[in-house]
């Protein structure tokens, strides 16, 4: 069997397993899993930039927040329905990541991390500044009646679960496809040796910019989906910890792997949940990962057992 | 309409903090030729090919490639016009398989056609003798094989002009001989600009050569002419 | 109060911010300059300094000056040692790889912060200043009657606030003397210039790194000990100093001590003044965007030298 068909089977099996999960898991855990899938989309978006292109951003909460508030404000203040709301979220994230990418990519390494951190901080403060509309830290709630797409009530637990699953599957297959295209391979080449990739004739700046925009827009999709499915937008989702979370998820699950982001999100979500929301756990995991397993769970599995792992 | 001279430079100059690494270099290279660039350490050879490939921006002067002024083009655009470049210090994608290293070079040109990419990669690996190592990680190859891989990545692009920066540095004797054979085989396929310290290689494979000294062209001619040139001898012996 | 006296008060508050910021940011700049790593947990060392000051002054009791003196000695010492052990246990093992170090110090940030929440609690706690005398400030005016000096109502400060500025200036002077006049300083600067060369000359680079990391943390802790009597100790208080220090270090030019101090004055003063007259949120937005732009368009900092 070729590696490509193995990869397709793996991804499909994962989606099937998630479908089964809804029917076998207790309600509480199924609810958690819906949330995890939405955050895994965020992590997959982050992974495209960090894991595949090798660019460590500390400001992805800006893109998550752009999607969240793009959809949230369009529905809350603009009164549009869910469909155009999602579009508004995606466009907001796309524009914001385009601008941030254009500016931040003039730097590299540590400067890139700090620039993205600063932009995200400015974004978070902007949400607070316009508290009249965003209601700042307290946030706002989308009325249940508006949270429907094509007549399907997305506030219903089952509909919500499968909506999250469909989005998750789309992004998973998209990224699985993207990283095997010449474009995706070039991103990996940039991660491994930027100067060599440039001297093979690749337009590095353009590739990186597209990577930032794709990564930012997928993160924005996650933010918009969260707002729509769980019905609220709060400034906290645009703050620094939400820039750290996807880094944590991806590092734990395995950077540069297609299913690592989901695995990392799953583990981290339950770890933080189990510790009663204490970020100490996140801290310990981060230090431990940096020290002992810089390639994460799936990176280790790939290295030791399954070399074809995507 | 192809120009006779694949490459031409006029007044090419690079200044680092007041020091001229290259000064006013006029240079032409005929299509199909194998040309060597020699000179003592610090003569500005790498800076010169850096300015041709676009890695290093020129302080002033102009570069024409295939009759077109490329002075203002960034490196990746020049490469896509048909210049291939190998680094002086081995630079491969160490954590990627050998096959993927070469495929990256091919894919920029052949794009999405998986079959064509695969065929080309196999062909190039065969030609340089890396078929057996195709699935190893490039970083696990011996130093000599990594240098060969660099050359394979250049060949894979079907370059019009192939710039090799000290390709035989650190190679063992049999490897140097294999390299010379490869360069001879390439005659007629592409134009080669070679920076080389090993005089045996230079004298055996090159049609003509240019001697750089202190960033300026000291002499130019066939291997025999250069061998007889008093200035060159002085520069190499350090007497001038 | 009229505009003039109001501005003077704002400038005074700004000077205090600037003084503390200079100490904290110099600590961050030092670790960046010498070790080439970004310490995201730097703000938490600041917070620990404040918490340590609260613990010592509570434990010692008696006159607040006793607690203050004890805190000024103990806090930087304890936190310095803590930082050195973090360097020994974590950073050294990462071989100071820039990206992994950032990940690890983010982890350290949460460990320290949540540790403080457990050990110190969620409430802000005040620390009494060692001394505090109200000092009325004069204001001058040209009136029809000629030059006039008077004490407007409400225009006052206290002696401790002035002491903060003085103490921070003395500490910075001391640091400058250490860096320029002592062997340790020389060795640190040599390591900053060229790590490999320093190793070749037999400088124990690893020990210098540990020392630098400890010194950086101790400076942040000292800044917090000084400021805690006019603020309060709180387990989340490390956030703002971290961001402001980042801003200062970047504007001042990464790794340049002189640039850092000039930038601290600039940012501290303008932060103090702007937030009196404008919304502090808007001031912060402008400051963060400014920093991002400086990094994008002038990565050597506003005061740094250009790279050839």
CSV table of C-alpha atoms in Angstrom, one decimal, chain A residues 114-115 117-119 121-122 125, chain C residues 17 21-22 24-26 28-29 32 38-39 42 238-256 259-271 274 280-296 298-304:
chain,number,residue,atom,x,y,z
A,114,UNK,CA,7.7,39.7,19.3
A,115,UNK,CA,6.1,41.5,16.4
A,117,UNK,CA,2.9,39.2,20.0
A,118,UNK,CA,2.7,43.0,19.9
A,119,UNK,CA,0.1,43.0,17.1
A,121,UNK,CA,-1.7,42.6,22.2
A,122,UNK,CA,-2.8,45.7,20.2
A,125,UNK,CA,-6.6,46.1,23.7
C,17,UNK,CA,7.4,54.4,36.2
C,21,UNK,CA,11.0,50.2,34.1
C,22,UNK,CA,14.7,50.9,33.6
C,24,UNK,CA,13.4,45.7,35.0
C,25,UNK,CA,14.2,46.2,31.3
C,26,UNK,CA,17.9,46.4,31.9
C,28,UNK,CA,15.8,41.6,30.3
C,29,UNK,CA,18.3,43.4,28.1
C,32,UNK,CA,19.1,39.0,25.8
C,38,UNK,CA,14.3,36.0,25.3
C,39,UNK,CA,13.1,35.4,28.8
C,42,UNK,CA,11.0,38.0,33.3
C,238,UNK,CA,4.1,40.5,36.1
C,239,UNK,CA,2.2,41.0,32.9
C,240,UNK,CA,2.6,44.8,32.4
C,241,UNK,CA,6.3,45.0,33.3
C,242,UNK,CA,7.0,42.2,30.9
C,243,UNK,CA,5.3,43.9,28.0
C,244,UNK,CA,6.8,47.3,28.8
C,245,UNK,CA,10.2,45.8,29.2
C,246,UNK,CA,9.9,44.2,25.8
C,247,UNK,CA,8.9,47.5,24.4
C,248,UNK,CA,11.8,49.3,26.0
C,249,UNK,CA,14.4,46.6,25.1
C,250,UNK,CA,13.3,46.7,21.4
C,251,UNK,CA,13.1,50.5,21.1
C,252,UNK,CA,16.5,50.8,22.8
C,253,UNK,CA,18.1,48.3,20.5
C,254,UNK,CA,18.2,44.6,21.5
C,255,UNK,CA,21.1,44.1,24.0
C,256,UNK,CA,22.2,47.7,24.3
C,259,UNK,CA,19.7,52.4,24.6
C,260,UNK,CA,17.6,50.4,27.1
C,261,UNK,CA,17.9,53.1,29.8
C,262,UNK,CA,17.2,56.0,27.4
C,263,UNK,CA,14.2,54.1,26.0
C,264,UNK,CA,13.0,53.3,29.6
C,265,UNK,CA,13.0,57.0,30.3
C,266,UNK,CA,11.2,57.8,27.1
C,267,UNK,CA,8.5,55.1,27.5
C,268,UNK,CA,8.1,55.4,31.2
C,269,UNK,CA,7.7,59.2,31.1
C,270,UNK,CA,5.4,59.1,28.1
C,271,UNK,CA,3.4,56.2,29.5
C,274,UNK,CA,-0.1,59.9,28.3
C,280,UNK,CA,-4.5,54.2,29.2
C,281,UNK,CA,-5.8,51.5,26.8
C,282,UNK,CA,-5.3,53.8,23.8
C,283,UNK,CA,-1.8,54.7,25.1
C,284,UNK,CA,-0.9,51.0,25.3
C,285,UNK,CA,-2.3,50.3,21.8
C,286,UNK,CA,-0.2,53.1,20.4
C,287,UNK,CA,2.9,51.9,22.3
C,288,UNK,CA,2.6,48.2,21.2
C,289,UNK,CA,2.0,49.2,17.6
C,290,UNK,CA,4.9,51.6,17.7
C,291,UNK,CA,7.1,48.7,19.0
C,292,UNK,CA,5.9,46.4,16.2
C,293,UNK,CA,6.7,49.1,13.6
C,294,UNK,CA,10.1,49.7,15.1
C,295,UNK,CA,11.0,46.0,14.9
C,296,UNK,CA,9.6,45.8,11.3
C,298,UNK,CA,14.2,49.6,12.2
C,299,UNK,CA,15.2,46.3,13.8
C,300,UNK,CA,18.3,47.7,15.4
C,301,UNK,CA,16.1,49.9,17.6
C,302,UNK,CA,15.7,53.7,17.6
C,303,UNK,CA,19.1,54.2,19.3
C,304,UNK,CA,21.0,51.2,18.0
